[in-house]
Amino acid sequence: MKRKILLILNMAIIGFSTAACSDDETNYITPEKKYPLTAFAVAINNVSANTTSYYHGKIDQTTHRVEIGTIEDANTITGVDYTLMSDGATISPDPATFVHNWKKEQTVTVTTEDNKQPSIESPEVYSMNSMTEILDWCEHTGKSYWEYVKECEDPDIWDYLKEVWDTMKESVQRGLEQEGVLPGPLNLRRKASTYYIRATGYKASLQSRGLVFAYALAVSEENASGGKIVTAPTCGSCGVMPAVLYHLAKSREFSEMRILRALATAGLIGNIVKQNASISGAEVGCQGEVGVACAMASAAANQLFGGSPAQIEYAAEMGLEHHLGMTCDPVCGLVQIPCIERNAYAAARALDANLYSSFTDGMHRVSFDKVIQVMKQTGHDLPSLYKETSEGGLAKDYKPM
């Protein structure tokens, strides 16, 4: 049971907390790889705003060290959370010493019970991890991206993707039925049901876009209130993929198998970004969350409409390119403003990227791999204020209207 695609399309039940957009991005590694550490986060308390945000540790699979990145105000460190798979594993230095004493670019080393660095016990699932390589493979074999996934994964991948699809549909349907105010100090009202009702009253041209908005809002509001959703690729961007696929499944009557194949392609797109850059808002900003979700949905939609491998790659490239530089600045540290609305816009953008690519032959100047590189560098260049700290951008000095 290999399922590297699990990293991107994963079911999650998210409890309400004051964590920022990427407080879901803790599965940096898979249990199959037998690392003793699966999650590491540093809690940052903003006393004036009465919020808590998290910097998530990235576990380097070569050095086996946890790298957090720069935290500029060490006095705000209130706690360190981590999860050990093995009782005998140890972390050095002791995380307890980090509270109120965090050093810039601090790293910690994880060892197993026999005082050795953990080893990778399972082989790499995919032999190719760049879009250029896989696109070339598709052109030479005459196959598509989902068929590459099929060749790399075990047969039960389709059972898993069906579970993913069922969970997505259920989150949309639950979200459309809910009304009232979301948890937290923002007192933000749910909008999905209202958008859905209003959309049904419009003519087809406007109705389509309104329904996509409603579906994305439904899932994002479920996430914000502790419901069960699919991380696609993260909780903060969980509304984009379900909105696009649910809308196309209902309006175009695509078969379930075609939807599952589109999910396989979308998961592959997300894995490529995760492998070569990041999908963490704390590391690269919202471009790595909503931007990647838009790329995944764009590719999935284009495949459903019969796009060639080149057109699918182009759709994904546009979905990510036009989110470059997007900051992660959640108001009050909650995955509500601007996160929920961004999911709706990104879902609409995904359908536009699909349409734009469909009018082309798939040839263009900037590759998806190049955009991934640019996104990674842009994310590193962004000040930490704009990477999930809730200390800059929209989150700074927020006052309710």
mmCIF file of C-alpha atoms in Angstrom:
data_model
loop_
_atom_site.group_PDB
_atom_site.id
_atom_site.type_symbol
_atom_site.label_atom_id
_atom_site.label_comp_id
_atom_site.label_asym_id
_atom_site.label_seq_id
_atom_site.Cartn_x
_atom_site.Cartn_y
_atom_site.Cartn_z
ATOM 1 C CA MET A 1 0.000 0.000 0.000
ATOM 2 C CA LYS A 2 2.152 2.850 -1.290
ATOM 3 C CA ARG A 3 -0.213 5.770 -1.772
ATOM 4 C CA LYS A 4 2.105 8.738 -1.923
ATOM 5 C CA ILE A 5 -0.947 10.585 -3.146
ATOM 6 C CA LEU A 6 -2.146 10.409 0.470
ATOM 7 C CA LEU A 7 0.090 13.369 1.205
ATOM 8 C CA ILE A 8 -2.086 15.653 -0.853
ATOM 9 C CA LEU A 9 -5.608 14.217 -0.733
ATOM 10 C CA ASN A 10 -6.229 13.281 2.869
ATOM 11 C CA MET A 11 -9.337 13.236 5.020
ATOM 12 C CA ALA A 12 -9.206 15.443 8.082
ATOM 13 C CA ILE A 13 -11.502 16.351 10.948
ATOM 14 C CA ILE A 14 -10.427 19.817 11.996
ATOM 15 C CA GLY A 15 -11.343 21.021 15.454
ATOM 16 C CA PHE A 16 -11.888 24.724 15.967
ATOM 17 C CA SER A 17 -8.791 26.558 17.129
ATOM 18 C CA THR A 18 -7.047 29.876 16.669
ATOM 19 C CA ALA A 19 -4.439 28.364 14.383
ATOM 20 C CA ALA A 20 -3.598 30.010 11.085
ATOM 21 C CA CYS A 21 -4.130 28.717 7.557
ATOM 22 C CA SER A 22 -1.592 25.920 7.552
ATOM 23 C CA ASP A 23 -2.261 24.412 10.942
ATOM 24 C CA ASP A 24 -3.150 21.377 8.898
ATOM 25 C CA GLU A 25 0.185 21.000 7.107
ATOM 26 C CA THR A 26 1.809 18.642 9.595
ATOM 27 C CA ASN A 27 2.140 15.500 7.468
ATOM 28 C CA TYR A 28 5.515 16.395 6.018
ATOM 29 C CA ILE A 29 6.378 12.697 5.938
ATOM 30 C CA THR A 30 4.457 9.471 5.646
ATOM 31 C CA PRO A 31 4.210 6.783 8.319
ATOM 32 C CA GLU A 32 5.433 4.293 5.712
ATOM 33 C CA LYS A 33 8.853 5.941 5.828
ATOM 34 C CA LYS A 34 9.214 5.013 9.501
ATOM 35 C CA TYR A 35 10.399 8.351 10.785
ATOM 36 C CA PRO A 36 9.859 8.621 14.546
ATOM 37 C CA LEU A 37 8.652 12.237 14.272
ATOM 38 C CA THR A 38 5.532 13.152 12.302
ATOM 39 C CA ALA A 39 4.750 16.720 13.395
ATOM 40 C CA PHE A 40 6.555 19.674 14.908
ATOM 41 C CA ALA A 41 5.133 23.140 15.532
ATOM 42 C CA VAL A 42 6.087 26.225 17.517
ATOM 43 C CA ALA A 43 3.236 28.197 19.076
ATOM 44 C CA ILE A 44 3.403 31.982 18.762
ATOM 45 C CA ASN A 45 1.165 34.036 21.040
ATOM 46 C CA ASN A 46 0.091 37.534 20.049
ATOM 47 C CA VAL A 47 -1.017 39.059 23.337
ATOM 48 C CA SER A 48 -2.474 42.232 21.852
ATOM 49 C CA ALA A 49 -4.644 40.306 19.363
ATOM 50 C CA ASN A 50 -5.287 37.399 21.732
ATOM 51 C CA THR A 51 -4.423 34.895 19.013
ATOM 52 C CA THR A 52 -2.085 31.965 18.572
ATOM 53 C CA SER A 53 -0.326 31.061 15.330
ATOM 54 C CA TYR A 54 2.003 28.190 14.495
ATOM 55 C CA TYR A 55 5.297 27.830 12.678
ATOM 56 C CA HIS A 56 5.520 24.287 11.375
ATOM 57 C CA GLY A 57 8.759 22.364 11.234
ATOM 58 C CA LYS A 58 9.871 20.822 7.980
ATOM 59 C CA ILE A 59 11.568 17.460 8.495
ATOM 60 C CA ASP A 60 14.557 17.202 6.183
ATOM 61 C CA GLN A 61 14.658 13.656 4.836
ATOM 62 C CA THR A 62 18.413 13.834 4.211
ATOM 63 C CA THR A 63 19.744 15.383 7.426
ATOM 64 C CA HIS A 64 16.816 14.213 9.608
ATOM 65 C CA ARG A 65 16.646 17.633 11.208
ATOM 66 C CA VAL A 66 13.602 19.768 11.902
ATOM 67 C CA GLU A 67 13.927 23.218 10.357
ATOM 68 C CA ILE A 68 11.524 25.923 11.459
ATOM 69 C CA GLY A 69 12.705 29.102 9.791
ATOM 70 C CA THR A 70 13.068 32.600 11.177
ATOM 71 C CA ILE A 71 10.887 33.695 14.066
ATOM 72 C CA GLU A 72 11.708 37.330 14.588
ATOM 73 C CA ASP A 73 10.237 37.958 18.028
ATOM 74 C CA ALA A 74 11.514 35.230 20.342
ATOM 75 C CA ASN A 75 9.586 36.605 23.303
ATOM 76 C CA THR A 76 6.314 35.418 21.796
ATOM 77 C CA ILE A 77 7.183 31.704 21.924
ATOM 78 C CA THR A 78 4.673 30.035 24.236
ATOM 79 C CA GLY A 79 5.014 26.363 23.426
ATOM 80 C CA VAL A 80 6.380 23.623 21.228
ATOM 81 C CA ASP A 81 4.192 20.745 20.047
ATOM 82 C CA TYR A 82 5.467 17.559 18.451
ATOM 83 C CA THR A 83 4.303 14.009 17.848
ATOM 84 C CA LEU A 84 6.577 10.974 18.180
ATOM 85 C CA MET A 85 5.691 7.708 16.454
ATOM 86 C CA SER A 86 8.241 5.803 18.555
ATOM 87 C CA ASP A 87 8.418 5.959 22.339
ATOM 88 C CA GLY A 88 12.170 5.516 22.186
ATOM 89 C CA ALA A 89 12.789 8.438 19.833
ATOM 90 C CA THR A 90 14.387 11.596 21.234
ATOM 91 C CA ILE A 91 14.663 15.231 20.184
ATOM 92 C CA SER A 92 17.755 17.316 20.798
ATOM 93 C CA PRO A 93 17.875 20.023 22.070
ATOM 94 C CA ASP A 94 14.938 19.535 24.429
ATOM 95 C CA PRO A 95 11.955 21.477 22.978
ATOM 96 C CA ALA A 96 11.115 22.683 26.493
ATOM 97 C CA THR A 97 14.161 24.936 26.289
ATOM 98 C CA PHE A 98 12.760 26.733 23.233
ATOM 99 C CA VAL A 99 9.979 28.547 25.071
ATOM 100 C CA HIS A 100 10.841 32.256 25.228
ATOM 101 C CA ASN A 101 14.305 31.347 23.933
ATOM 102 C CA TRP A 102 13.948 30.595 20.234
ATOM 103 C CA LYS A 103 17.003 31.263 18.112
ATOM 104 C CA LYS A 104 16.758 32.341 14.513
ATOM 105 C CA GLU A 105 16.903 29.380 12.122
ATOM 106 C CA GLN A 106 16.796 27.009 15.089
ATOM 107 C CA THR A 107 17.052 23.314 14.222
ATOM 108 C CA VAL A 108 16.577 20.164 16.223
ATOM 109 C CA THR A 109 17.758 16.625 15.543
ATOM 110 C CA VAL A 110 15.576 13.531 15.921
ATOM 111 C CA THR A 111 17.101 10.152 16.760
ATOM 112 C CA THR A 112 15.659 6.673 17.275
ATOM 113 C CA GLU A 113 15.801 4.611 20.466
ATOM 114 C CA ASP A 114 19.168 3.108 19.445
ATOM 115 C CA ASN A 115 20.583 6.634 19.055
ATOM 116 C CA LYS A 116 20.748 6.381 15.282
ATOM 117 C CA GLN A 117 19.241 8.646 12.706
ATOM 118 C CA PRO A 118 16.002 7.197 11.265
ATOM 119 C CA SER A 119 16.205 5.500 7.909
ATOM 120 C CA ILE A 120 13.847 5.411 4.969
ATOM 121 C CA GLU A 121 12.435 1.897 4.744
ATOM 122 C CA SER A 122 10.152 2.222 1.766
ATOM 123 C CA PRO A 123 11.130 3.069 -1.817
ATOM 124 C CA GLU A 124 10.099 6.224 -3.624
ATOM 125 C CA VAL A 125 6.624 5.725 -5.103
ATOM 126 C CA TYR A 126 7.155 7.913 -8.171
ATOM 127 C CA SER A 127 10.343 7.652 -10.221
ATOM 128 C CA MET A 128 9.626 11.004 -11.878
ATOM 129 C CA ASN A 129 8.891 14.078 -9.766
ATOM 130 C CA SER A 130 8.857 16.938 -12.253
ATOM 131 C CA MET A 131 6.053 17.920 -14.583
ATOM 132 C CA THR A 132 8.463 18.111 -17.524
ATOM 133 C CA GLU A 133 9.544 14.490 -17.086
ATOM 134 C CA ILE A 134 6.002 13.210 -16.678
ATOM 135 C CA LEU A 135 4.697 15.257 -19.618
ATOM 136 C CA ASP A 136 7.472 13.797 -21.780
ATOM 137 C CA TRP A 137 6.496 10.316 -20.587
ATOM 138 C CA CYS A 138 2.874 10.993 -21.537
ATOM 139 C CA GLU A 139 3.863 12.211 -25.009
ATOM 140 C CA HIS A 140 6.041 9.151 -25.658
ATOM 141 C CA THR A 141 3.628 6.538 -24.300
ATOM 142 C CA GLY A 142 0.376 8.115 -25.448
ATOM 143 C CA LYS A 143 -0.915 7.889 -21.874
ATOM 144 C CA SER A 144 -2.212 10.547 -19.503
ATOM 145 C CA TYR A 145 -1.231 11.659 -16.004
ATOM 146 C CA TRP A 146 -3.759 9.482 -14.220
ATOM 147 C CA GLU A 147 -2.311 6.465 -15.967
ATOM 148 C CA TYR A 148 1.121 7.352 -14.588
ATOM 149 C CA VAL A 149 -0.442 7.407 -11.118
ATOM 150 C CA LYS A 150 -2.053 4.045 -11.838
ATOM 151 C CA GLU A 151 1.295 2.537 -12.804
ATOM 152 C CA CYS A 152 3.048 3.853 -9.686
ATOM 153 C CA GLU A 153 0.394 3.223 -7.031
ATOM 154 C CA ASP A 154 -1.153 -0.014 -5.778
ATOM 155 C CA PRO A 155 -4.567 -1.117 -7.138
ATOM 156 C CA ASP A 156 -6.394 0.017 -3.987
ATOM 157 C CA ILE A 157 -5.644 3.646 -4.872
ATOM 158 C CA TRP A 158 -9.043 3.796 -6.595
ATOM 159 C CA ASP A 159 -10.840 2.661 -3.455
ATOM 160 C CA TYR A 160 -9.046 5.374 -1.545
ATOM 161 C CA LEU A 161 -9.840 8.047 -4.137
ATOM 162 C CA LYS A 162 -13.495 7.003 -4.023
ATOM 163 C CA GLU A 163 -13.426 7.597 -0.270
ATOM 164 C CA VAL A 164 -11.850 10.995 -0.937
ATOM 165 C CA TRP A 165 -14.535 11.852 -3.495
ATOM 166 C CA ASP A 166 -17.349 10.716 -1.199
ATOM 167 C CA THR A 167 -15.931 12.860 1.610
ATOM 168 C CA MET A 168 -15.711 15.863 -0.704
ATOM 169 C CA LYS A 169 -19.330 15.484 -1.808
ATOM 170 C CA GLU A 170 -20.530 15.088 1.768
ATOM 171 C CA SER A 171 -18.681 18.219 2.883
ATOM 172 C CA VAL A 172 -20.326 20.227 0.104
ATOM 173 C CA GLN A 173 -23.787 18.916 0.948
ATOM 174 C CA ARG A 174 -23.397 19.494 4.694
ATOM 175 C CA GLY A 175 -22.067 22.983 4.144
ATOM 176 C CA LEU A 176 -24.999 23.944 1.942
ATOM 177 C CA GLU A 177 -27.444 22.979 4.693
ATOM 178 C CA GLN A 178 -25.749 24.929 7.480
ATOM 179 C CA GLU A 179 -26.656 28.461 8.541
ATOM 180 C CA GLY A 180 -25.693 30.792 11.346
ATOM 181 C CA VAL A 181 -22.367 32.196 12.560
ATOM 182 C CA LEU A 182 -18.970 30.508 12.387
ATOM 183 C CA PRO A 183 -17.055 29.938 15.644
ATOM 184 C CA GLY A 184 -14.615 32.609 16.799
ATOM 185 C CA PRO A 185 -14.474 36.320 17.590
ATOM 186 C CA LEU A 186 -15.092 37.490 14.004
ATOM 187 C CA ASN A 187 -18.809 36.552 14.167
ATOM 188 C CA LEU A 188 -18.661 35.682 10.472
ATOM 189 C CA ARG A 189 -21.938 34.489 9.036
ATOM 190 C CA ARG A 190 -22.086 31.419 6.822
ATOM 191 C CA LYS A 191 -22.843 32.335 3.213
ATOM 192 C CA ALA A 192 -22.901 29.053 1.276
ATOM 193 C CA SER A 193 -26.626 28.374 1.601
ATOM 194 C CA THR A 194 -27.516 31.940 0.603
ATOM 195 C CA TYR A 195 -25.237 31.851 -2.443
ATOM 196 C CA TYR A 196 -26.728 28.520 -3.471
ATOM 197 C CA ILE A 197 -30.320 29.747 -3.246
ATOM 198 C CA ARG A 198 -29.538 32.966 -5.117
ATOM 199 C CA ALA A 199 -27.575 31.137 -7.810
ATOM 200 C CA THR A 200 -30.511 28.894 -8.626
ATOM 201 C CA GLY A 201 -32.537 31.979 -9.522
ATOM 202 C CA TYR A 202 -30.170 33.188 -12.241
ATOM 203 C CA LYS A 203 -29.970 32.185 -15.876
ATOM 204 C CA ALA A 204 -27.526 29.429 -16.771
ATOM 205 C CA SER A 205 -24.552 31.673 -17.582
ATOM 206 C CA LEU A 206 -24.528 33.310 -14.141
ATOM 207 C CA GLN A 207 -25.956 30.341 -12.291
ATOM 208 C CA SER A 208 -22.904 28.213 -13.059
ATOM 209 C CA ARG A 209 -20.487 30.638 -11.432
ATOM 210 C CA GLY A 210 -22.763 31.235 -8.458
ATOM 211 C CA LEU A 211 -23.041 27.507 -7.777
ATOM 212 C CA VAL A 212 -19.252 27.102 -7.865
ATOM 213 C CA PHE A 213 -18.974 29.920 -5.317
ATOM 214 C CA ALA A 214 -21.576 28.230 -3.124
ATOM 215 C CA TYR A 215 -19.852 24.841 -3.204
ATOM 216 C CA ALA A 216 -16.449 26.315 -2.326
ATOM 217 C CA LEU A 217 -17.934 28.363 0.500
ATOM 218 C CA ALA A 218 -19.758 25.310 1.813
ATOM 219 C CA VAL A 219 -16.589 23.239 2.223
ATOM 220 C CA SER A 220 -14.474 26.101 3.559
ATOM 221 C CA GLU A 221 -17.143 26.938 6.133
ATOM 222 C CA GLU A 222 -17.253 23.292 7.165
ATOM 223 C CA ASN A 223 -13.504 23.465 7.732
ATOM 224 C CA ALA A 224 -13.811 26.678 9.730
ATOM 225 C CA SER A 225 -16.411 25.092 12.012
ATOM 226 C CA GLY A 226 -14.649 21.791 12.695
ATOM 227 C CA GLY A 227 -16.277 19.621 10.019
ATOM 228 C CA LYS A 228 -14.784 16.712 8.107
ATOM 229 C CA ILE A 229 -13.099 17.784 4.881
ATOM 230 C CA VAL A 230 -10.374 16.661 2.489
ATOM 231 C CA THR A 231 -7.036 18.475 2.591
ATOM 232 C CA ALA A 232 -6.573 19.352 -1.073
ATOM 233 C CA PRO A 233 -3.786 20.162 -0.602
ATOM 234 C CA THR A 234 -4.397 21.814 2.813
ATOM 235 C CA CYS A 235 -7.310 22.608 5.073
ATOM 236 C CA GLY A 236 -7.024 26.311 4.331
ATOM 237 C CA SER A 237 -7.533 25.565 0.623
ATOM 238 C CA CYS A 238 -9.936 22.645 0.977
ATOM 239 C CA GLY A 239 -12.866 24.259 -0.859
ATOM 240 C CA VAL A 240 -11.370 24.656 -4.323
ATOM 241 C CA MET A 241 -11.152 21.074 -5.582
ATOM 242 C CA PRO A 242 -14.549 19.898 -4.250
ATOM 243 C CA ALA A 243 -16.280 22.971 -5.695
ATOM 244 C CA VAL A 244 -14.941 22.408 -9.200
ATOM 245 C CA LEU A 245 -15.425 18.639 -9.281
ATOM 246 C CA TYR A 246 -18.856 18.682 -7.599
ATOM 247 C CA HIS A 247 -20.075 21.322 -10.038
ATOM 248 C CA LEU A 248 -18.792 19.458 -13.092
ATOM 249 C CA ALA A 249 -20.112 16.134 -11.858
ATOM 250 C CA LYS A 250 -23.597 17.592 -11.421
ATOM 251 C CA SER A 251 -23.774 19.884 -14.442
ATOM 252 C CA ARG A 252 -21.937 17.690 -16.974
ATOM 253 C CA GLU A 253 -22.815 14.276 -15.551
ATOM 254 C CA PHE A 254 -19.273 12.952 -15.661
ATOM 255 C CA SER A 255 -19.042 9.373 -14.468
ATOM 256 C CA GLU A 256 -17.565 8.614 -11.055
ATOM 257 C CA MET A 257 -14.603 6.849 -12.636
ATOM 258 C CA ARG A 258 -13.724 9.942 -14.664
ATOM 259 C CA ILE A 259 -13.916 12.041 -11.504
ATOM 260 C CA LEU A 260 -11.574 9.614 -9.716
ATOM 261 C CA ARG A 261 -9.100 9.799 -12.580
ATOM 262 C CA ALA A 262 -9.252 13.601 -12.393
ATOM 263 C CA LEU A 263 -8.535 13.332 -8.663
ATOM 264 C CA ALA A 264 -5.508 11.153 -9.407
ATOM 265 C CA THR A 265 -4.146 13.797 -11.765
ATOM 266 C CA ALA A 266 -4.852 16.563 -9.265
ATOM 267 C CA GLY A 267 -3.071 14.642 -6.520
ATOM 268 C CA LEU A 268 -0.078 14.160 -8.800
ATOM 269 C CA ILE A 269 0.052 17.914 -9.468
ATOM 270 C CA GLY A 270 -0.014 18.639 -5.745
ATOM 271 C CA ASN A 271 2.688 16.064 -5.063
ATOM 272 C CA ILE A 272 4.974 17.646 -7.663
ATOM 273 C CA VAL A 273 4.671 21.020 -5.918
ATOM 274 C CA LYS A 274 5.155 19.507 -2.488
ATOM 275 C CA GLN A 275 8.207 17.564 -3.667
ATOM 276 C CA ASN A 276 9.907 20.557 -5.299
ATOM 277 C CA ALA A 277 8.674 23.486 -3.201
ATOM 278 C CA SER A 278 6.033 23.633 -0.464
ATOM 279 C CA ILE A 279 2.290 23.681 0.160
ATOM 280 C CA SER A 280 2.664 25.362 3.554
ATOM 281 C CA GLY A 281 1.371 28.879 4.114
ATOM 282 C CA ALA A 282 3.902 29.233 6.915
ATOM 283 C CA GLU A 283 6.719 28.596 4.449
ATOM 284 C CA VAL A 284 5.651 30.192 1.150
ATOM 285 C CA GLY A 285 2.431 32.077 1.876
ATOM 286 C CA CYS A 286 -1.027 31.433 0.482
ATOM 287 C CA GLN A 287 0.333 30.881 -3.021
ATOM 288 C CA GLY A 288 1.363 27.449 -1.766
ATOM 289 C CA GLU A 289 -2.113 26.665 -0.471
ATOM 290 C CA VAL A 290 -4.860 28.298 -2.537
ATOM 291 C CA GLY A 291 -2.515 28.703 -5.527
ATOM 292 C CA VAL A 292 -1.676 24.999 -5.575
ATOM 293 C CA ALA A 293 -5.323 24.061 -5.014
ATOM 294 C CA CYS A 294 -6.229 26.159 -8.053
ATOM 295 C CA ALA A 295 -3.547 24.412 -10.127
ATOM 296 C CA MET A 296 -4.833 21.004 -9.047
ATOM 297 C CA ALA A 297 -8.450 21.903 -9.857
ATOM 298 C CA SER A 298 -7.470 23.479 -13.192
ATOM 299 C CA ALA A 299 -5.682 20.315 -14.276
ATOM 300 C CA ALA A 300 -8.523 18.081 -13.095
ATOM 301 C CA ALA A 301 -11.127 20.125 -14.977
ATOM 302 C CA ASN A 302 -9.063 20.214 -18.159
ATOM 303 C CA GLN A 303 -8.628 16.459 -18.087
ATOM 304 C CA LEU A 304 -12.381 15.961 -17.644
ATOM 305 C CA PHE A 305 -13.011 18.048 -20.748
ATOM 306 C CA GLY A 306 -10.599 15.961 -22.814
ATOM 307 C CA GLY A 307 -7.493 18.102 -22.606
ATOM 308 C CA SER A 308 -4.199 16.752 -23.908
ATOM 309 C CA PRO A 309 -1.292 16.295 -21.474
ATOM 310 C CA ALA A 310 0.162 19.602 -22.706
ATOM 311 C CA GLN A 311 -3.146 21.426 -22.190
ATOM 312 C CA ILE A 312 -3.522 19.923 -18.720
ATOM 313 C CA GLU A 313 -0.008 21.102 -17.828
ATOM 314 C CA TYR A 314 -0.829 24.577 -19.164
ATOM 315 C CA ALA A 315 -4.034 24.757 -17.116
ATOM 316 C CA ALA A 316 -2.132 23.822 -13.964
ATOM 317 C CA GLU A 317 0.585 26.355 -14.772
ATOM 318 C CA MET A 318 -1.938 29.182 -15.095
ATOM 319 C CA GLY A 319 -3.711 28.155 -11.931
ATOM 320 C CA LEU A 320 -0.505 28.551 -9.931
ATOM 321 C CA GLU A 321 1.166 31.361 -11.870
ATOM 322 C CA HIS A 322 -1.628 33.822 -11.292
ATOM 323 C CA HIS A 323 -1.493 33.275 -7.537
ATOM 324 C CA LEU A 324 2.236 33.986 -7.271
ATOM 325 C CA GLY A 325 3.041 36.298 -4.380
ATOM 326 C CA MET A 326 -0.232 35.731 -2.540
ATOM 327 C CA THR A 327 0.278 36.293 1.168
ATOM 328 C CA CYS A 328 -1.080 34.291 4.089
ATOM 329 C CA ASP A 329 -2.473 36.876 6.513
ATOM 330 C CA PRO A 330 -5.490 35.336 8.303
ATOM 331 C CA VAL A 331 -7.383 37.806 10.442
ATOM 332 C CA CYS A 332 -7.207 36.852 14.114
ATOM 333 C CA GLY A 333 -5.304 33.734 13.098
ATOM 334 C CA LEU A 334 -8.543 32.071 11.961
ATOM 335 C CA VAL A 335 -9.066 30.214 8.688
ATOM 336 C CA GLN A 336 -11.950 32.534 7.823
ATOM 337 C CA ILE A 337 -10.955 35.986 6.531
ATOM 338 C CA PRO A 338 -9.715 36.038 3.775
ATOM 339 C CA CYS A 339 -9.339 32.251 3.439
ATOM 340 C CA ILE A 340 -12.961 31.269 2.833
ATOM 341 C CA GLU A 341 -13.550 33.862 0.133
ATOM 342 C CA ARG A 342 -10.231 33.028 -1.530
ATOM 343 C CA ASN A 343 -11.360 29.441 -1.992
ATOM 344 C CA ALA A 344 -14.421 30.602 -3.926
ATOM 345 C CA TYR A 345 -12.376 32.895 -6.175
ATOM 346 C CA ALA A 346 -9.756 30.218 -6.799
ATOM 347 C CA ALA A 347 -12.426 27.697 -7.819
ATOM 348 C CA ALA A 348 -13.728 30.168 -10.404
ATOM 349 C CA ARG A 349 -10.175 30.845 -11.579
ATOM 350 C CA ALA A 350 -9.599 27.130 -12.023
ATOM 351 C CA LEU A 351 -12.509 26.884 -14.441
ATOM 352 C CA ASP A 352 -11.186 29.942 -16.301
ATOM 353 C CA ALA A 353 -7.704 28.382 -16.538
ATOM 354 C CA ASN A 354 -9.266 25.211 -17.928
ATOM 355 C CA LEU A 355 -11.210 27.178 -20.535
ATOM 356 C CA TYR A 356 -8.233 29.332 -21.523
ATOM 357 C CA SER A 357 -6.017 26.279 -21.960
ATOM 358 C CA SER A 358 -8.712 24.494 -23.971
ATOM 359 C CA PHE A 359 -8.503 27.222 -26.632
ATOM 360 C CA THR A 360 -4.774 26.559 -27.094
ATOM 361 C CA ASP A 361 -2.639 23.693 -28.351
ATOM 362 C CA GLY A 362 -0.945 23.530 -24.953
ATOM 363 C CA MET A 363 2.215 25.327 -26.100
ATOM 364 C CA HIS A 364 3.409 28.200 -23.900
ATOM 365 C CA ARG A 365 6.627 29.862 -22.721
ATOM 366 C CA VAL A 366 6.695 29.313 -18.943
ATOM 367 C CA SER A 367 6.518 25.727 -17.726
ATOM 368 C CA PHE A 368 4.727 24.511 -14.618
ATOM 369 C CA ASP A 369 8.084 23.424 -13.175
ATOM 370 C CA LYS A 370 9.432 26.957 -13.639
ATOM 371 C CA VAL A 371 6.436 28.444 -11.838
ATOM 372 C CA ILE A 372 7.034 26.033 -8.944
ATOM 373 C CA GLN A 373 10.626 27.257 -8.678
ATOM 374 C CA VAL A 374 9.481 30.876 -8.762
ATOM 375 C CA MET A 375 6.825 30.201 -6.136
ATOM 376 C CA LYS A 376 9.406 28.642 -3.836
ATOM 377 C CA GLN A 377 11.801 31.572 -4.200
ATOM 378 C CA THR A 378 9.000 34.115 -3.860
ATOM 379 C CA GLY A 379 7.857 32.402 -0.681
ATOM 380 C CA HIS A 380 11.352 32.559 0.784
ATOM 381 C CA ASP A 381 11.600 36.244 -0.166
ATOM 382 C CA LEU A 382 8.316 37.120 1.552
ATOM 383 C CA PRO A 383 8.782 38.615 5.042
ATOM 384 C CA SER A 384 7.522 36.374 7.834
ATOM 385 C CA LEU A 385 4.784 38.933 8.511
ATOM 386 C CA TYR A 386 3.025 37.594 5.437
ATOM 387 C CA LYS A 387 3.435 33.886 6.134
ATOM 388 C CA GLU A 388 0.732 32.853 8.583
ATOM 389 C CA THR A 389 1.807 34.959 11.565
ATOM 390 C CA SER A 390 -1.339 37.120 11.492
ATOM 391 C CA GLU A 391 0.892 40.127 12.123
ATOM 392 C CA GLY A 392 0.811 41.749 8.685
ATOM 393 C CA GLY A 393 -1.407 42.447 5.708
ATOM 394 C CA LEU A 394 -5.141 42.112 6.288
ATOM 395 C CA ALA A 395 -4.584 40.771 9.782
ATOM 396 C CA LYS A 396 -2.711 43.843 10.994
ATOM 397 C CA ASP A 397 -4.801 46.193 13.111
ATOM 398 C CA TYR A 398 -8.028 44.570 11.945
ATOM 399 C CA LYS A 399 -11.154 46.242 13.242
ATOM 400 C CA PRO A 400 -14.650 44.853 12.605
ATOM 401 C CA MET A 401 -16.878 47.026 10.405
#
